[in-house]
Structures are given as structure tokens and as C-alpha cells.
Short mmCIF file of C-alpha atoms in Angstrom, two decimals:
data_model
loop_
_atom_site.label_atom_id
_atom_site.label_comp_id
_atom_site.label_asym_id
_atom_site.label_seq_id
_atom_site.Cartn_x
_atom_site.Cartn_y
_atom_site.Cartn_z
CA MET R 1 13.25 -4.19 -20.98
CA GLN R 2 12.13 -7.61 -21.31
CA GLU R 3 8.53 -8.75 -21.41
CA ILE R 4 6.35 -9.02 -18.76
CA ASP R 5 4.50 -12.07 -17.82
CA PHE R 6 1.70 -10.78 -15.99
CA GLN R 7 -0.24 -14.54 -15.53
CA ASP R 8 3.17 -15.56 -13.56
CA LEU R 9 3.72 -12.11 -11.65
CA LEU R 10 0.01 -13.33 -10.55
CA ILE R 11 0.76 -16.95 -9.97
CA ASP R 12 3.58 -15.96 -7.85
CA ALA R 13 1.69 -13.41 -6.05
CA TRP R 14 -0.49 -16.13 -4.92
CA ASN R 15 1.82 -19.08 -4.30
CA LYS R 16 3.30 -16.69 -2.15
CA PHE R 17 0.40 -15.08 -0.51
CA LYS R 18 -0.43 -19.22 0.20
CA GLU R 19 3.03 -19.47 2.18
CA ARG R 20 1.58 -16.54 4.71
CA TRP R 21 -1.88 -16.30 4.45
CA LYS R 22 -2.37 -16.84 7.97
CA PRO R 23 -0.17 -13.47 9.59
CA LEU R 24 -0.89 -11.84 6.23
CA CYS R 25 -4.91 -12.36 7.15
CA LEU R 26 -4.01 -11.62 10.84
CA ALA R 27 -2.69 -8.89 10.45
CA SER R 28 -5.49 -7.69 8.34
CA LEU R 29 -8.26 -9.22 10.77
CA LEU R 30 -6.55 -6.52 13.42
CA GLY R 31 -5.54 -4.05 11.83
CA TYR R 32 -8.03 -3.41 9.19
CA PHE R 33 -11.52 -5.44 9.24
CA ILE R 34 -12.46 -4.93 13.20
CA PRO R 35 -11.61 -1.35 13.21
CA PHE R 36 -13.07 -0.59 10.32
CA VAL R 37 -16.80 -2.37 10.94
CA ALA R 38 -16.22 -0.95 14.84
CA PHE R 39 -15.76 2.69 13.34
CA PHE R 40 -18.52 2.37 10.63
CA THR R 41 -20.82 0.51 13.04
CA MET R 42 -20.62 3.20 15.58
CA TYR R 43 -21.33 5.73 12.50
CA PHE R 44 -24.18 4.19 11.05
CA VAL R 45 -25.67 3.81 15.00
CA ILE R 46 -24.94 7.40 15.38
CA LEU R 47 -26.63 8.69 12.29
CA PHE R 48 -29.61 6.60 12.21
CA GLY R 49 -30.09 7.83 15.74
CA VAL R 50 -29.91 11.41 15.11
CA MET R 51 -32.27 10.80 11.34
CA ARG R 52 -35.04 9.31 14.23
CA TYR R 53 -35.31 11.41 16.18
CA GLN R 54 -34.75 14.24 13.64
CA GLU R 55 -32.73 16.36 15.71
CA GLN R 56 -29.81 19.41 15.28
CA PRO R 57 -27.00 16.68 16.84
CA GLU R 58 -25.29 17.71 19.51
CA LEU R 59 -21.67 18.35 19.43
CA SER R 60 -21.25 15.61 22.39
CA THR R 61 -23.21 13.12 19.95
CA LEU R 62 -20.51 13.47 17.32
CA MET R 63 -17.96 13.10 19.14
CA PRO R 64 -17.64 9.52 19.03
CA ILE R 65 -17.18 9.70 14.98
CA PHE R 66 -14.52 12.70 15.72
CA ILE R 67 -12.63 10.65 18.21
CA GLY R 68 -12.90 7.57 16.07
CA CYS R 69 -11.69 8.62 12.55
CA PRO R 70 -8.49 9.58 13.24
CA ILE R 71 -7.83 6.52 15.68
CA PHE R 72 -9.60 4.28 12.44
CA CYS R 73 -6.65 6.00 9.85
CA VAL R 74 -3.98 5.61 12.32
CA ILE R 75 -4.53 2.01 12.75
CA LEU R 76 -5.09 1.45 9.06
CA PHE R 77 -1.86 3.57 8.40
CA LEU R 78 0.04 0.91 11.06
CA PHE R 79 -1.33 -1.51 9.67
CA ALA R 80 -0.89 -0.67 5.40
CA VAL R 81 2.63 0.13 5.66
CA GLY R 82 3.77 -2.67 8.65
CA THR R 83 2.59 -4.98 5.70
CA GLU R 84 4.19 -3.64 2.58
CA ASN R 85 7.74 -3.99 4.94
CA TYR R 86 6.75 -7.43 5.81
CA CYS R 87 5.54 -8.58 1.80
CA MET R 88 8.78 -6.94 0.38
CA LYS R 89 10.54 -9.40 2.53
CA ILE R 90 8.18 -12.43 1.58
CA CYS R 91 8.86 -11.07 -2.10
CA ARG R 92 12.79 -11.23 -1.42
CA GLY R 93 12.77 -14.95 -0.03
CA GLN R 94 13.76 -13.66 3.49
CA ASN R 95 11.87 -15.33 6.17
CA PRO R 96 9.46 -12.14 7.94
CA GLU R 97 8.72 -12.41 11.55
CA THR R 98 5.85 -10.83 13.38
CA LYS R 99 8.11 -7.69 14.04
CA ASP R 100 8.34 -6.83 10.71
CA PHE R 101 4.81 -5.66 10.29
CA PHE R 102 6.25 -2.59 12.69
CA LEU R 103 8.98 0.03 11.47
CA SER R 104 10.59 2.65 13.03
CA GLY R 105 9.41 5.25 14.40
CA LYS R 106 11.96 8.07 12.23
CA THR R 107 10.69 5.63 9.26
CA TYR R 108 6.79 6.35 10.41
CA LEU R 109 7.29 10.15 10.63
CA ARG R 110 9.02 9.88 7.12
CA ILE R 111 6.03 8.13 5.61
CA ILE R 112 3.82 10.48 7.37
CA VAL R 113 5.95 13.74 6.09
CA ALA R 114 5.61 11.85 2.13
CA SER R 115 1.98 11.26 2.37
CA PHE R 116 1.25 15.08 3.66
CA LEU R 117 3.34 15.98 0.26
CA GLU R 118 1.86 13.72 -1.82
CA GLY R 119 -1.70 14.75 -0.53
CA ILE R 120 -0.94 18.34 -1.26
CA ILE R 121 0.37 17.16 -4.75
CA ILE R 122 -2.24 15.03 -5.64
CA SER R 123 -5.34 17.74 -4.31
CA ILE R 124 -3.88 20.64 -6.43
CA ALA R 125 -3.39 18.54 -9.95
CA ILE R 126 -7.24 17.10 -8.84
CA LEU R 127 -8.34 20.89 -8.37
CA LEU R 128 -6.85 22.08 -11.75
CA CYS R 129 -8.36 18.69 -13.39
CA VAL R 130 -8.66 15.13 -12.33
CA ILE R 131 -6.65 13.68 -14.99
CA PRO R 132 -3.56 15.18 -13.52
CA GLY R 133 -4.03 14.08 -9.93
CA MET R 134 -4.37 10.54 -11.09
CA ILE R 135 -1.71 9.73 -12.66
CA LEU R 136 0.51 11.66 -10.29
CA ALA R 137 -1.22 9.04 -7.70
CA PHE R 138 -0.23 6.05 -10.39
CA PHE R 139 3.77 7.69 -10.75
CA PHE R 140 3.74 8.02 -6.33
CA ALA R 141 2.50 4.33 -5.80
CA PHE R 142 6.21 3.50 -4.52
CA VAL R 143 6.79 6.05 -2.57
CA SER R 144 5.93 4.56 0.51
CA TYR R 145 7.87 1.83 -0.24
CA ALA R 146 11.16 3.17 -1.45
CA ILE R 147 10.83 4.67 2.08
CA ILE R 148 11.34 1.87 3.80
CA ASP R 149 13.66 -0.03 1.21
CA HIS R 150 15.72 2.83 1.09
CA PRO R 151 16.42 4.65 4.54
CA GLU R 152 19.63 6.23 2.87
CA LEU R 153 17.56 8.33 0.48
CA GLY R 154 15.52 11.89 1.44
CA ILE R 155 12.44 12.08 1.16
CA ILE R 156 12.03 13.79 -2.51
CA ASP R 157 14.70 11.42 -3.52
CA CYS R 158 11.73 8.65 -2.83
CA PHE R 159 9.28 10.79 -4.57
CA LYS R 160 11.85 10.46 -7.75
CA HIS R 161 12.83 7.01 -7.23
CA SER R 162 9.17 5.90 -7.38
CA TRP R 163 8.82 8.35 -10.19
CA ARG R 164 11.72 6.49 -12.00
CA LEU R 165 9.98 2.82 -11.95
CA VAL R 166 6.98 3.52 -12.80
CA LYS R 167 8.24 5.66 -15.72
CA LYS R 168 10.25 2.69 -16.63
CA TYR R 169 7.80 0.31 -16.27
CA TRP R 170 4.69 2.06 -16.21
CA LYS R 171 2.72 -0.53 -18.59
CA PRO R 172 2.92 -3.75 -16.71
CA ILE R 173 2.75 -1.89 -13.56
CA LEU R 174 -0.97 -0.27 -14.61
CA ILE R 175 -2.61 -3.44 -16.19
CA LEU R 176 -1.69 -5.19 -13.03
CA PHE R 177 -2.80 -2.82 -10.64
CA VAL R 178 -6.14 -2.79 -12.73
CA ILE R 179 -6.49 -6.47 -12.39
CA ASN R 180 -5.13 -5.91 -8.70
CA TYR R 181 -8.27 -3.43 -8.71
CA ALA R 182 -10.89 -5.66 -9.75
CA ILE R 183 -9.67 -8.63 -7.41
CA GLN R 184 -10.16 -6.26 -4.31
CA SER R 185 -13.66 -5.10 -5.79
CA VAL R 186 -14.92 -8.25 -5.72
CA LEU R 187 -13.76 -9.47 -3.31
CA SER R 188 -14.24 -6.95 -0.68
CA SER R 189 -18.20 -7.09 -1.93
CA THR R 190 -18.30 -10.35 0.44
CA ILE R 191 -17.58 -8.27 3.29
CA VAL R 192 -15.21 -11.15 4.60
CA GLY R 193 -13.12 -10.93 1.60
CA ILE R 194 -11.44 -7.69 3.03
CA ILE R 195 -9.41 -9.86 5.12
CA PRO R 196 -7.48 -11.47 2.40
CA CYS R 197 -8.24 -9.34 -0.48
CA TYR R 198 -6.48 -6.38 1.41
CA PRO R 199 -3.15 -7.98 2.29
CA PHE R 200 -3.07 -9.99 -0.95
CA GLY R 201 -3.14 -6.27 -3.04
CA ILE R 202 -0.32 -4.94 -0.82
CA LEU R 203 1.78 -8.27 -1.51
CA LEU R 204 1.12 -7.91 -5.32
CA THR R 205 2.27 -4.66 -5.17
CA SER R 206 4.93 -5.58 -3.18
CA LEU R 207 6.49 -8.03 -5.43
CA LEU R 208 6.07 -5.32 -8.29
CA TYR R 209 7.94 -2.78 -6.62
CA THR R 210 10.65 -5.69 -5.32
CA LYS R 211 10.50 -7.15 -9.37
CA PHE R 212 11.95 -3.47 -10.82
CA ASN R 213 13.81 -2.24 -7.88
CA ASP R 214 15.97 -4.49 -7.63
CA GLU R 215 16.52 -5.27 -11.22
CA SER R 216 16.99 -2.07 -11.95
CA ALA R 217 19.84 -1.65 -9.14
CA ASN R 218 21.65 -4.94 -10.87
CA ASN R 219 20.76 -3.28 -14.03
CA ALA R 220 22.42 0.23 -12.62
CA GLN R 221 25.92 -1.81 -11.33
CA PRO R 222 29.04 -1.42 -13.10
CA VAL R 223 30.63 -4.11 -15.19
CA ILE R 224 34.00 -4.63 -13.87
CA PRO R 225 36.64 -5.99 -16.42
CA PRO R 226 37.13 -9.71 -15.48
CA SER R 227 41.05 -8.89 -15.43
CA TYR R 228 40.14 -6.33 -12.21
CA GLN R 229 37.69 -8.64 -10.94
CA LEU R 230 38.87 -10.14 -6.91
#
């Protein structure tokens, strides 16, 4: 495996982000920031209201939270996987359109099933010990990307594909994930910084996936002797 220049990857991700920052930030604003602010504003208003009157809250009082939480999670899910698809096209030099933020119903369903399985596996691992759970989460980082990118693969095969990629390139992926986490933490502390930092993080992860996935695919292609080439 060739040496990975982390600085070049970060610069490449940043340059790609600058080219598409408007649609990415707009998607982040509508698909994450506004729902995030709306849900947690409602949550704290209800919480402070209950604490102020020091009463046992009625079910009807908490109902907006019970309804708002799954709605927020669905919106965030749609934004995240749609942005993954959009960013993969950017990283491959394509010209993505607004429609690329949306996937087919079958793809959504496959990602939901994979996320459910991943959640069960990681939860069991965390119950046994926290570290194995974190390791599994790391190796399953590209499952949703594989499902979007390889519709011909089964869900379990997508888990295996993510595992193989992370296993082969674990060092650069781990280092850049840590760098990405640091960037997210710093920018998110400004609140408004959440808007650009979230899609940038997805773009950086998409760049890692497309680079290593496409590199592995090219290396796996059989070499045809010159005398047999068409």
C-alpha cells in the first residue's frame, strides 16, 4: 500500500468542499441545523416548564418530545445518507445535482436494515466491553457507503466490504477520522459552525471511501496480456 499524504487528502477535501459549499451548506441547514434547533428548543422549553412548576408531567405534556424525536432522527438520516451519495459523486469528479441528495426507496430500506443490524452488533459488543464496540463501529464506518455504491451487493456483503477496506487502510482512516473529529468538535462549539462542518466531515469520509474503494477495485482487476487485448 502506498504512503498516504494526510495533508493532501485534507486539502483535496477542502478544495472539493469550496466548489460545492452552497448546496452542501443549504442541505445541512435544512436537513440538520434547523431540525436540530427546533427539536432541542422544544425539548428545553418543555423541560424547564416541568421543572418550574415541579409537577409530575402528564403524558400529553411530553407528547411533542415523543413525536419530535423520531421525526428529527428521520430527517437527519435522510440528510446524512443523501449527502453521502452527493459527496461520493463530487469525489469522483462528477457533477451532482439536487436530486442526488435523494435515494431510491430500496436503498433507504437497505440502509435502515443495515443500521439496525449494526446497532445490535455494536450494542452487544459494548455490553461485553466498550472497546470492542468502538472497534466494530470503526470497521463498519463504510457500510452505508457500500450499500449506496454497490446495489448489487447484499447487506452482509456490504458489511464485509467495509471491513475489508478499513482493515486494509486502517491507519490513514483512523488518523483522518481523529482529525475530522477534532475539526467537528472545534467548529461545532460555535453552534453556527455545525452547518459547514457536518457536510465537510461527510465529504472527507466520502473521499476516503471512494479513494480506497476505487483503488482496491482497480488493483483487483486482472491484467490482460498485450497479445489478448482488444
